[in-house]
Amino acid sequence: MSQFRSEEMNLVQLFVQSDAAHETLHELGQIGAIQFKDLNKDKTAFQRIFVQDVRKCEDMLRIIRYLKDLHAKEKIKTSADEPTNMSSLQELHEKLQEVEKEMKEHTEKYTQLTRQRTELEENGHVLTKASKWFGQANRAGIDFTAPTSDGEGRNEMATLLEDGGEAGGRKQLSMLGHIAGCIPSENISDFELTLFRATRGNMHLQYEELDKRDLGDGSVLKSVFIVYFSGERSRQKIEKICDSYGATKYKVQESAALRENEEQVLKERLRDLEIVIRSTSDYRRNKLRSIAGSVDVWDSHVQREKAVFHTLNLFNYDVTNKCLIAEGWCPTSMLPEVREALRRGTLKSGASVQSVINIVKTSEMPPTYFRSNKLTKGFQSIVDAYGCAKYQEMNPAVFTVITFPFLFGVMFGDIGHGFMMTMAAALLCLYEGKLSKYADDEMFGTLYHGRYCILMMGCFAIYSGFIYNELFSVPLEIFGSTLWCSGEMTNDPQCATLGSITGQGGGSQLQKWPRSNLDKAYDFKGDGGSSGEEVVWDNYPFGADPGWSHTANKLNTANSFKMKFAIVVGVSQMVMGVCCKLMNTLYWKDMITLYFVYIPEIVFINSIFGYLVILILIKWTTNWDTSFILNNYEIVTIPQIYCKDDLSNLPCWTAPYQADRSLVPGYGASKLAQMPEHQWCMTPTATAGCAVFEYNGKLIVESNTYGNTTFMNPAHYSPETCAAGAEGCMLWKQGPPSLLDSLIKMFMEPGFVPIENQLIGGQGPLQALLILIAFVSVPMLLFPKPFLLKREHEAKLAARGGFQPLQNFAHEADEGGGGHGHGHGEEFEFGEVMVHQMIHTIEYVLGCISNTASYLRLWALSLAHAQLSEVFWEKTVIEVGMESSSPMMLFITIGAWAMFTIGVLMGMESLSAFLHALRLHWVEFMNKFYDGTGTPFMPFSFDANYDEM
């Protein structure tokens, strides 16, 4: 029963010797059976006994994270396959600190060497580009030396900027300074503008962006530049500007020979530096490989040690007895395992005193624990997302395992779409072991953890698809062809036979009629006559008849069924939710809630909406071909059995498809022809027969009321007029009434239901009684409980002499275990209780109406899903692909249809159906009984994540 109600809990107290505490907690962490309480709430985190050990573990975890980051950067996989002999925690800490120190030193050296290599490479690029630019300037006759005056500098700058370096037909020697280097390419525009403004245009900037192939991996894109200027003050300004924009300056010799010599030196230094970098990198990678098999083992070990010390900080230390005292919640069924774990812990530690466990009686509310497996875990998570159940409260997840995928299937019903979802979920379940390593990803992890939920959702979608008879919106004839005959079905023997009998076979090919055993119920081949067999219309074996998909009113037919089905499902689930409240009240023995909450609620919802469901079921199961209204007063049922020649089997039906009643064999000329003219239904079209009924010795034949409301008027035809003579008798076929109108008139015209709208006898008085019961149940839900609680509270006070002892306050706080929730153990406030009950009453009464309407989303989403699927198929494959007569176009349209199906229907539409099913459970179902204010059972276990403690 642990699935229906949470497991029984006990508050246990442990006495553990200090020497055995560590090993004992290791054993308890393996089984995960106790949720420990904090007995040191009055102490800060720094005042606890094992705080230094926790800090040590946190420092080791920091080092391990650092090592894992290094492994990830070097693309070295870590694994826990290699067995590692675990040393003491102190030795492991020292070892990790040594490894961290060594890796940081090598990482720092490697970073410095890499930076030096980058600088040397940039210097080489600067020398290469500068040699090209200096060559161009030297050919113009410009000498790069320091200028002596501002005037000369301006002339030299003008000479440099002239094309070809010519002025007045001769070359002038120039003396300019220069600064060269590298700068991030993103800063080059601002750099140029700042230089121009700072030097007032007395400079010339040349730059060229480096090729990405010349830069190292992850390097910032840079450009080589050189600035020509004149004057020492300009040099100082330019150097400051270079520093502010993050430019790296390099010295460039004016002499070409010196530049070539410097390039050779740079290449030699780069070669030497590459050797050093390679050896440093190899050493670091080898070091990381040597510990790759131990990092995960260290991580797991330290995580467990941290969990142990963190839990030990919750224990109270008894100085006198030198032992640790702990308290916690433990499932009763796991007490033997806990005792065995304590015995193993004492044995491993070598302690001389065995650990002791005692069960403590308490009035505290225990935590909630439900056992779950791979199948039920996803559905339990759906319920827990709404709120954790109170201790021993009814668990909605038991019903959610079936109802949630069923409601999803109702909205997502399609054989093809359900099969795709089922196959995807089946693959996740089949390869769950291999795919578990990807479960940390947020999006994939959601699908992975809900794989069994998705599997059942897909199965129910397939089931609903068979009911709707839709495969990607295309109707199937899995259980045979349609049960409707038409003029075009000349090759169908049954349709051809019925067509020749009824005279419909040679009519329009679009004309349809249902299959039946009409040819067996009446002898058409011989002299005619009844075989005594009732006419029965054939039913499709399972699901919707595919013949409806080719009719003009297919949408109206599907909507009528899906809307009523949504109401039936919704009311049934809400009633089940109210019945779950009954289970809670009986378990907690809360008689006040049983008599004055549950009974008024179940009576109210069934007197209105349960009654509506009964009307829907009656309407579905009634054979409206055999239901007739006699004298506008009562409803009679006349089975479609054809009359014998002597009318000895009344009530019965006249011979089929015989429009002239005087020609009916046997009794036509003698009896039917003598009857009033209005008592004949086959005018002007022949039908499958007219019903015949005997009333007070008078023979009454069915009339055709189409277009003639006089026949349905009790003022003209009633039992009194029929008693006066045959001219006043009337018998006409009843049609299925509108249930929406019936529900509205139930409140607008209580006690009266027109005879043509009645589904059961005495429906008018019954509806008046149900309305009265519903109205009476509202004050019964509102008033008795608060006053009874008030009287109960006053009786307790009187028994105590008008006051409440403090020592009994805590014990009485939980008597009743979740019963009424008011007045038990807390100060009773009648006004607060009354307001609470008033809110509950209003919420329930209005909620029954709004929740029932909310279930119509089953109909709406099912309709939207079917119409979207049909539109995608018709507008792509049929109207474009098939009509184009081009194989290539057909292939393209099928691809487009597949994209629409996967993206819209399998993606967005499935998510929409999931969210609506979630809302129906949280709001419409669970709020009828579910409190959800409990606390989850979180035992000390090594499976939990203690990384952020």
PDB file of N, CA and C in Angstrom, residues 9 32-37 314 329 367-369 935-941 944-946 949:
ATOM      1  N   MET A   9       6.329   5.993   9.065  1.00  0.00           N
ATOM      2  CA  MET A   9       7.601   6.527   9.534  1.00  0.00           C
ATOM      3  C   MET A   9       7.725   6.414  11.052  1.00  0.00           C
ATOM      4  N   GLY A  32      20.642   4.675   2.514  1.00  0.00           N
ATOM      5  CA  GLY A  32      19.752   5.834   2.401  1.00  0.00           C
ATOM      6  C   GLY A  32      18.426   5.623   3.099  1.00  0.00           C
ATOM      7  N   ALA A  33      18.449   5.431   4.415  1.00  0.00           N
ATOM      8  CA  ALA A  33      17.230   5.077   5.137  1.00  0.00           C
ATOM      9  C   ALA A  33      16.820   6.083   6.193  1.00  0.00           C
ATOM     10  N   ILE A  34      17.666   7.037   6.576  1.00  0.00           N
ATOM     11  CA  ILE A  34      17.352   7.947   7.680  1.00  0.00           C
ATOM     12  C   ILE A  34      17.509   9.394   7.218  1.00  0.00           C
ATOM     13  N   GLN A  35      16.500  10.188   7.519  1.00  0.00           N
ATOM     14  CA  GLN A  35      16.578  11.637   7.327  1.00  0.00           C
ATOM     15  C   GLN A  35      16.873  12.257   8.687  1.00  0.00           C
ATOM     16  N   PHE A  36      18.117  12.714   8.859  1.00  0.00           N
ATOM     17  CA  PHE A  36      18.561  13.207  10.160  1.00  0.00           C
ATOM     18  C   PHE A  36      18.041  14.618  10.415  1.00  0.00           C
ATOM     19  N   LYS A  37      17.757  14.881  11.687  1.00  0.00           N
ATOM     20  CA  LYS A  37      17.339  16.205  12.134  1.00  0.00           C
ATOM     21  C   LYS A  37      18.558  16.965  12.657  1.00  0.00           C
ATOM     22  N   LEU A 314      25.254  17.557  12.269  1.00  0.00           N
ATOM     23  CA  LEU A 314      23.880  17.618  12.752  1.00  0.00           C
ATOM     24  C   LEU A 314      23.720  16.895  14.083  1.00  0.00           C
ATOM     25  N   TRP A 329      14.196  10.540  10.883  1.00  0.00           N
ATOM     26  CA  TRP A 329      13.010   9.793  10.457  1.00  0.00           C
ATOM     27  C   TRP A 329      13.461   8.590   9.628  1.00  0.00           C
ATOM     28  N   PRO A 367       7.866  13.100   7.540  1.00  0.00           N
ATOM     29  CA  PRO A 367       7.974  13.374   6.105  1.00  0.00           C
ATOM     30  C   PRO A 367       7.269  12.296   5.283  1.00  0.00           C
ATOM     31  N   THR A 368       7.088  12.581   4.015  1.00  0.00           N
ATOM     32  CA  THR A 368       6.345  11.698   3.108  1.00  0.00           C
ATOM     33  C   THR A 368       7.311  10.941   2.219  1.00  0.00           C
ATOM     34  N   TYR A 369       7.095   9.642   2.126  1.00  0.00           N
ATOM     35  CA  TYR A 369       7.982   8.805   1.304  1.00  0.00           C
ATOM     36  C   TYR A 369       7.150   7.789   0.534  1.00  0.00           C
ATOM     37  N   THR A 935       6.112  17.430   3.611  1.00  0.00           N
ATOM     38  CA  THR A 935       7.542  17.590   3.350  1.00  0.00           C
ATOM     39  C   THR A 935       8.089  16.276   2.822  1.00  0.00           C
ATOM     40  N   PRO A 936       8.898  16.310   1.783  1.00  0.00           N
ATOM     41  CA  PRO A 936       9.413  15.058   1.205  1.00  0.00           C
ATOM     42  C   PRO A 936      10.461  14.417   2.105  1.00  0.00           C
ATOM     43  N   PHE A 937      10.543  13.120   2.033  1.00  0.00           N
ATOM     44  CA  PHE A 937      11.541  12.355   2.774  1.00  0.00           C
ATOM     45  C   PHE A 937      12.872  12.441   2.031  1.00  0.00           C
ATOM     46  N   MET A 938      13.871  13.057   2.668  1.00  0.00           N
ATOM     47  CA  MET A 938      15.188  13.258   2.057  1.00  0.00           C
ATOM     48  C   MET A 938      16.242  12.597   2.935  1.00  0.00           C
ATOM     49  N   PRO A 939      16.446  11.296   2.766  1.00  0.00           N
ATOM     50  CA  PRO A 939      17.368  10.577   3.640  1.00  0.00           C
ATOM     51  C   PRO A 939      18.821  10.906   3.325  1.00  0.00           C
ATOM     52  N   PHE A 940      19.669  10.644   4.314  1.00  0.00           N
ATOM     53  CA  PHE A 940      21.112  10.756   4.086  1.00  0.00           C
ATOM     54  C   PHE A 940      21.531   9.595   3.188  1.00  0.00           C
ATOM     55  N   SER A 941      21.977   9.965   1.984  1.00  0.00           N
ATOM     56  CA  SER A 941      22.336   8.942   1.000  1.00  0.00           C
ATOM     57  C   SER A 941      23.463   9.469   0.134  1.00  0.00           C
ATOM     58  N   ALA A 944      22.638  11.340  -3.203  1.00  0.00           N
ATOM     59  CA  ALA A 944      22.276  12.757  -3.255  1.00  0.00           C
ATOM     60  C   ALA A 944      23.489  13.589  -3.609  1.00  0.00           C
ATOM     61  N   ASN A 945      23.233  14.823  -4.057  1.00  0.00           N
ATOM     62  CA  ASN A 945      24.300  15.732  -4.454  1.00  0.00           C
ATOM     63  C   ASN A 945      24.636  16.652  -3.288  1.00  0.00           C
ATOM     64  N   TYR A 946      25.813  16.476  -2.723  1.00  0.00           N
ATOM     65  CA  TYR A 946      26.240  17.299  -1.585  1.00  0.00           C
ATOM     66  C   TYR A 946      27.283  18.335  -2.000  1.00  0.00           C
ATOM     67  N   MET A 949      26.735  21.900  -0.438  1.00  0.00           N
ATOM     68  CA  MET A 949      26.422  22.016   0.994  1.00  0.00           C
ATOM     69  C   MET A 949      27.327  23.045   1.659  1.00  0.00           C
TER      70      MET A 949
END
